[in-house]
Each structure stands twice: as C-alpha cells, then as structure tokens.
Amino acid sequence: MKPNLQPWGSDLLELYSEIWKRLTFGILDRHAPARHPTLATATAEGRPKARTVVLRAADKVAGTLDIHTDLRSAKVGELRATPFAALHVWDPLAHLQLRIEAQVTLLAGQDAAEMWKAVPAASRLSYGSSPAPGEPIPQALDYTKAADAGSFVVLRLRVDTLEALYLGQNHCRARFDRSDAWTGTWLAP
Amino acid sequence: MKPNLQPWGSDLLELYSEIWKRLTFGILDRHAPARHPTLATATAEGRPKARTVVLRAADKVAGTLDIHTDLRSAKVGELRATPFAALHVWDPLAHLQLRIEAQVTLLAGQDAAEMWKAVPAASRLSYGSSPAPGEPIPQALDYTKAADAGSFVVLRLRVDTLEALYLGQNHCRARFDRSDAWTGTWLAP
C-alpha cells in the first residue's frame, strides 16, 4: 500500500522547509493558521498558561519568531520568571500540527523602537489600554484604548526545537533541533 | 455607537452558556474548533509544553472535560509531575478564544475500562503503537499500530477557571471561576 503522505511529508529536509514556509504564511496572510498560534508559558509556580497570539515575524536563518504584546500582560510576568515558551500551530486543512519550543527575550523601550515605528497606527491602540489587560471591570466595554510605546514589547522566540506531526491517514512525526543543526529525526507518532 | 458584540457577548450568564455550548460542539462535530484544543502542560522543571488533543467529553454540570491519550506519551509524565493543564480553543470564525485552566486526574486500567469499551475499534489503534510515542525511528512510517487497553488513559480535567476573549470590533473578555460558582466577571481585554 502506498503511504498516504503529503509530498513534503516523507523527506526531512523538505519537511523542515515546509514548516518555515507555513510559519512565514502566518506573517503574510491573516487567514493562515500560523497567523494565530497558541503561546504556552509557565508561571513561577510551574503552572501552564496558554493564549492565542499573532505571529509578527519569522526568520528561518536565525531561527526566531516575533510576537508583540502589552508589557503589562500576565504572559510578560510569566516569561520574566521562566523565559521558555511553547508555540503551537494547528492547521486543520493540512492535518498538520507544529510544536515549537523556544527561549524568549523581551525587547522593550529602545530595543523595540524600530519595530514600534513599523506598527500601523490602528494596531498601536492594542498597546496601552486602560485599565491594564486582565484587570476586572464593571461592564464588558469599560475600558479605553490608547497607543503607548512604553507598553509595547516584542517577545523574540529563539527556537530550540521544532516538531511536526502530520495527522493524515498515516501519521508521521519529525523533530528538528537547533543543537543538531536542524537535521531532524523521525519519531514514532 | 452601538457596541459590535455577539448577542451572547454582553451578558455573563449567556456567555457562560455559549462557552459550554461550543465545548459540547467539539464532542458532537469533528469540524468544530473545540474538537481540537491545544493542551498545555508543564514539565517537572517548569517548562511549558503544548500539543493538539481531541476533546472527548464535556460535562457542564460537573465542570469537567475528557481527553484520551497513550499512557506512554510525554504529557502523561508531565501531568504526573504537575497535575495542572491549560486547555485552549481558538474559534477563528467567531473570533473567540477560550482559555481553560484545570486540575487533571489520570484514569487508567479499571478506572477507564467503561470508556475503553466505548472507543470504536479503529480508534483503539491509537493507543498501543510500537515503538512508544516520541521514540526515534529510522523512517517516517517505521511503526506499527495496535489496540492495547493497557496503554489507554483518560485525562479528566476538572475546570477551575474559564476565560473567554472575544476579538471582534470591540474586544471583550470575561472570566468564570469554580470558586465563585461560575458567576463571572468582565476583565479589561
């Protein structure tokens, strides 16, 4: 029986390229699955947290991914305590799951000034709302938006491992490590 | 200006019902966003991990959600070390994010026997493959599937908090806690 794999699903090098292609789609196309990954962090007490984020940059050569957020959001506090994140993309049409593990650096103030300049005016209103994200409010819309460069932070994820799990007729799973120069290995799914 | 909210987006009680309705869709409809949530766990070292899972049961009255997995998978080891999980659903059409935090109990062997009986024969092959999930293999398809009741485990999530974030024209965010009898509160988004 011929294995029912995607063309890129049977060769590690092609699969690695396909993963970064799909991550890059997330930057270019607001409807691509990689546009809205799930970012998992851990609290200082070691408890997992997860939320949707927007992928803002993907650099295959450096192996980095960028996310923008409000400096006052809970995830920033969590990343200060534990600077590791898992980023997760589920592509339902491709039946493909991407699991990324990374070390996270927070870039704010002068370190984020150039990136802040590139944020469209309307989008800047996402950084600096009042009260701060997560604060209780009496009614659903009892908050105001404001653009505040001082509330803007870039989460730069330096990818350590990248895992792909293809959940078609025949599942297949591969893992790529920075420490192994991304050569990759197949894993039992 | 009339707030651009979903009908269920301006009332906490309706929103809470809507959340459970959407979780239940995940059990009934394999194409519903809640069918494939992201499960985040933390390792013994406090590092976050995330992967796609399939939602198998949702009980609004008890406030529990079930996931089935292989007893040898890494997440089982992580949950033994840290029995807390974050479960995350992103519904792109509704612009709705669900964030769930829960304590997890592992049900295996006799405790899972009734549930194992209800798993269709074809699906049982997902529990008991060889080598174990995550083991390196020479080629993508160098593994065999087998149904093994001894490898079957139910992750029962006892929900502690449930958060909804609606990302339409006007963002709104609410949080519901078991300790507060699920009455809910609005949060700044």
XYZ file of C-alpha atoms in Angstrom:
378
model
C 0.000 0.000 0.000
C 1.347 3.400 -0.981
C 1.819 5.565 2.095
C -0.629 8.452 2.051
C 1.805 11.275 2.842
C 2.000 14.841 1.617
C 4.826 15.271 -0.952
C 6.821 17.112 1.709
C 5.948 14.554 4.353
C 8.484 11.864 3.521
C 11.724 13.843 3.393
C 13.159 15.596 6.453
C 14.767 18.453 4.529
C 11.582 19.197 2.589
C 9.515 18.950 5.733
C 11.750 21.451 7.502
C 11.354 23.896 4.592
C 7.601 23.337 4.571
C 7.365 24.177 8.272
C 9.105 27.534 7.814
C 7.054 28.227 4.693
C 3.900 27.763 6.734
C 5.224 29.920 9.568
C 6.013 32.642 7.028
C 2.467 32.380 5.600
C 1.350 33.422 9.070
C 3.164 36.757 8.681
C 1.908 37.410 5.145
C -1.668 36.123 5.302
C -4.045 36.958 8.138
C -6.088 33.842 7.337
C -3.176 31.379 7.505
C -3.255 29.023 10.518
C 0.192 30.213 11.629
C -1.194 33.754 11.932
C -2.753 32.825 15.277
C -0.614 30.301 17.151
C -1.132 29.373 20.777
C 1.605 30.542 23.114
C 2.119 28.451 26.252
C 4.128 29.731 29.190
C 4.596 28.613 32.786
C 4.075 30.642 35.933
C 6.735 30.951 38.626
C 4.860 28.110 40.391
C 5.258 25.933 37.285
C 1.633 26.068 36.137
C 0.892 26.147 32.411
C -0.894 29.063 30.724
C -1.987 29.316 27.087
C -3.434 32.031 24.860
C -3.780 32.998 21.217
C -1.145 35.373 19.883
C -0.446 36.948 16.498
C 2.757 35.920 14.753
C 4.574 39.068 13.577
C 7.934 37.895 12.206
C 9.595 34.624 11.189
C 13.305 34.386 10.397
C 14.293 30.933 9.172
C 18.037 31.681 9.055
C 18.200 32.957 12.642
C 15.509 30.527 13.777
C 13.490 33.236 15.509
C 9.817 34.190 15.722
C 8.377 37.507 16.997
C 5.174 38.243 18.879
C 4.011 41.677 20.043
C 2.216 42.215 23.322
C 1.439 44.638 26.128
C 4.227 44.908 28.680
C 1.616 44.697 31.476
C 0.078 41.404 30.283
C 0.369 38.335 32.507
C 2.490 36.446 29.968
C 5.273 39.031 30.298
C 5.462 38.388 34.032
C 5.468 34.646 33.403
C 8.269 34.939 30.840
C 10.333 37.024 33.252
C 10.065 34.162 35.745
C 10.532 31.358 33.184
C 11.939 32.542 29.842
C 10.745 29.495 27.903
C 7.700 29.163 25.703
C 5.940 26.560 23.616
C 4.313 27.840 20.457
C 1.703 25.713 18.781
C 0.048 25.837 15.358
C -2.779 23.572 14.271
C -3.503 23.587 10.545
C -6.839 21.755 10.178
C -6.845 21.553 6.362
C -3.302 20.171 6.167
C -3.907 17.962 9.242
C -0.598 19.339 10.422
C 0.475 20.231 13.926
C 3.576 22.352 14.582
C 5.105 22.322 18.045
C 7.836 24.822 18.750
C 9.919 25.253 21.888
C 11.901 28.408 22.386
C 13.803 30.675 24.731
C 12.225 34.091 24.932
C 13.865 37.507 25.100
C 11.757 40.585 25.902
C 12.549 43.636 23.767
C 11.031 46.889 25.032
C 11.819 50.633 25.069
C 14.772 51.493 22.854
C 15.231 47.818 21.912
C 11.747 47.821 20.360
C 11.720 51.395 18.989
C 12.296 50.451 15.341
C 9.601 47.759 15.495
C 7.146 50.178 17.159
C 7.628 52.575 14.223
C 6.531 49.802 11.862
C 3.280 49.083 13.763
C 0.283 50.679 11.958
C -1.462 53.475 13.896
C -4.672 51.458 14.375
C -2.743 48.460 15.724
C -0.811 50.626 18.175
C -4.062 51.039 20.109
C -3.609 47.441 21.290
C -0.688 48.524 23.471
C -1.593 50.886 26.288
C -5.294 50.303 27.012
C -6.671 51.264 30.406
C -7.164 49.566 32.804
C -4.281 47.134 32.195
C -5.096 43.798 30.483
C -6.733 41.333 32.880
C -7.997 43.913 35.392
C -11.658 43.420 36.470
C -14.107 45.966 35.019
C -17.845 46.515 35.779
C -19.099 46.097 32.207
C -17.674 44.460 29.080
C -16.664 47.718 27.377
C -15.500 49.738 30.388
C -12.016 50.309 29.025
C -10.288 52.755 26.730
C -7.653 52.152 24.111
C -4.557 54.267 23.703
C -1.283 53.925 21.855
C 1.610 53.835 24.298
C 5.094 52.964 23.092
C 6.008 52.346 26.730
C 3.548 49.438 26.890
C 4.861 47.776 23.737
C 7.069 44.718 23.978
C 8.366 42.251 21.411
C 8.669 38.631 22.509
C 11.542 37.218 20.481
C 11.444 33.443 20.453
C 14.760 31.758 19.740
C 13.601 28.366 18.555
C 15.342 25.374 20.169
C 13.184 22.572 18.775
C 10.552 22.291 16.112
C 8.263 19.324 15.815
C 5.811 18.480 13.039
C 3.054 15.929 13.397
C 1.097 15.093 10.291
C -2.226 13.503 11.182
C -3.332 12.161 7.812
C -4.158 8.538 7.013
C -0.664 7.545 8.158
C 0.543 9.715 10.991
C 4.124 10.888 10.821
C 6.147 12.940 13.227
C 9.553 14.596 12.992
C 11.645 16.678 15.318
C 14.317 19.254 14.433
C 16.800 20.637 16.963
C 18.986 23.710 16.816
C 21.656 21.729 18.697
C 21.626 19.215 15.825
C 21.819 21.933 13.104
C 18.140 21.208 12.257
C 18.972 17.915 10.505
C 15.928 16.296 12.055
C 14.808 12.831 13.045
C 11.610 10.838 12.616
C 9.693 9.957 15.754
C 7.006 7.383 16.426
C 3.732 9.356 16.345
C -22.010 53.933 18.842
C -23.655 50.550 19.220
C -21.156 48.046 20.574
C -20.404 45.392 17.998
C -20.816 42.350 20.220
C -22.268 38.937 19.583
C -25.757 38.589 21.147
C -24.218 36.369 23.815
C -21.260 38.713 24.257
C -22.803 41.285 26.584
C -24.302 39.102 29.303
C -22.154 36.958 31.599
C -24.750 34.221 32.069
C -25.363 33.893 28.325
C -21.652 33.958 27.632
C -21.053 31.142 30.106
C -23.744 29.028 28.408
C -22.276 29.839 24.996
C -18.838 28.655 26.098
C -20.158 25.260 27.182
C -22.291 25.018 24.058
C -19.171 25.492 21.959
C -17.212 22.970 24.030
C -20.040 20.472 23.521
C -19.966 21.115 19.747
C -16.412 19.807 19.927
C -17.690 16.427 21.109
C -20.510 16.199 18.554
C -18.902 17.708 15.447
C -15.430 16.758 14.258
C -15.179 20.073 12.390
C -15.970 22.291 15.393
C -12.993 24.326 16.683
C -13.390 22.808 20.158
C -12.806 19.355 18.635
C -9.069 20.039 18.560
C -7.994 22.212 21.500
C -4.398 22.806 22.483
C -3.387 21.217 25.766
C -0.569 22.945 27.630
C 1.280 21.244 30.465
C 4.489 21.962 32.370
C 7.451 19.664 32.886
C 8.882 18.901 36.319
C 11.418 21.679 35.550
C 8.563 24.135 34.957
C 8.883 24.351 31.183
C 5.735 24.698 29.086
C 4.684 22.097 26.502
C 1.747 22.291 24.095
C 0.058 19.921 21.653
C -3.218 19.334 19.845
C -5.629 16.933 21.529
C -9.115 15.671 20.737
C -11.889 16.649 23.115
C -13.881 13.518 24.036
C -16.366 14.606 26.720
C -17.713 17.846 28.182
C -19.865 17.912 31.322
C -21.131 21.403 32.128
C -22.741 20.405 35.432
C -19.601 18.774 36.818
C -17.348 21.257 35.013
C -15.157 18.517 33.550
C -13.597 17.788 30.157
C -12.092 14.470 28.988
C -9.174 13.758 26.669
C -7.888 10.311 25.694
C -4.218 9.570 25.228
C -1.500 6.941 25.327
C -0.245 6.222 28.819
C 3.342 6.333 27.495
C 3.053 9.835 25.971
C 5.199 12.631 27.396
C 2.170 14.616 28.583
C 1.225 11.829 30.997
C 4.638 12.082 32.639
C 4.301 15.858 32.800
C 0.842 15.637 34.373
C 2.126 13.176 36.963
C 4.719 15.788 37.971
C 2.369 18.804 37.700
C -1.323 17.853 37.625
C -2.430 21.164 36.092
C -3.269 21.930 32.492
C -4.327 24.842 30.351
C -6.699 23.983 27.531
C -7.082 26.450 24.701
C -9.607 26.784 21.866
C -9.355 29.344 19.081
C -12.512 29.752 17.021
C -11.452 31.826 14.004
C -14.955 32.406 12.577
C -16.413 33.558 15.906
C -13.198 35.479 16.729
C -13.474 33.772 20.071
C -10.709 32.452 22.285
C -11.457 30.087 25.169
C -8.848 29.668 27.896
C -9.429 26.930 30.421
C -7.367 26.037 33.486
C -7.891 22.727 35.172
C -6.632 20.107 37.577
C -6.062 16.799 35.867
C -6.769 13.281 37.089
C -5.428 10.288 35.152
C -7.901 7.430 34.754
C -6.365 4.159 33.519
C -6.885 0.415 33.861
C -10.120 -0.433 35.671
C -10.927 3.282 36.099
C -11.013 3.663 32.310
C -12.485 0.262 31.405
C -16.010 1.530 30.648
C -14.661 4.353 28.498
C -12.339 1.976 26.634
C -15.376 -0.152 25.730
C -16.954 2.915 24.104
C -13.898 3.652 21.911
C -14.508 2.440 18.304
C -12.226 -0.397 17.127
C -10.406 1.792 14.571
C -9.709 4.489 17.166
C -8.357 1.960 19.640
C -5.343 1.569 17.348
C -4.190 4.992 18.580
C -3.386 3.501 21.981
C -0.611 0.951 21.968
C 1.514 1.711 18.888
C 5.097 0.480 18.802
C 7.622 1.972 19.421
C 6.120 4.245 22.100
C 5.082 7.789 21.046
C 8.080 10.110 20.683
C 10.711 7.368 20.228
C 13.140 7.993 17.325
C 12.588 5.770 14.251
C 14.684 5.400 11.052
C 11.899 6.289 8.590
C 8.587 8.116 8.877
C 6.419 5.009 8.837
C 8.606 2.609 10.842
C 5.972 1.945 13.459
C 3.024 -0.373 13.933
C -0.354 0.300 15.444
C -2.061 -1.961 17.926
C -5.006 -1.661 20.272
C -3.864 -2.021 23.867
C -6.269 -1.267 26.708
C -3.233 -1.083 28.988
C -1.937 1.956 27.067
C -5.241 3.833 27.258
C -5.653 6.708 29.687
C -8.356 9.313 30.159
C -7.223 12.770 31.219
C -10.099 14.189 33.233
C -9.828 17.948 33.507
C -11.658 19.460 36.463
C -12.067 23.043 35.283
C -11.047 25.723 37.795
C -11.310 28.795 35.584
C -12.728 29.514 32.185
C -11.918 32.647 30.268
C -13.468 33.933 27.046
C -11.915 36.611 24.899
C -13.970 37.901 22.018
C -11.759 39.606 19.452
C -14.353 41.364 17.294
C -14.531 45.102 16.612
C -14.745 45.722 20.360
C -12.751 43.189 22.311
C -14.339 41.799 25.425
C -13.056 39.388 27.996
C -14.690 37.539 30.858
C -13.506 35.094 33.454
C -15.513 32.448 35.311
C -14.247 30.653 38.423
C -15.442 27.475 40.055
C -14.615 29.056 43.434
C -17.068 31.855 42.558
C -19.828 29.417 41.446
C -19.143 30.475 37.810
C -20.841 33.869 38.254
C -18.134 35.517 36.201
C -16.551 38.930 35.902
C -15.573 41.178 32.984
C -11.890 41.851 32.501
C -10.063 44.529 30.544
C -9.012 42.799 27.315
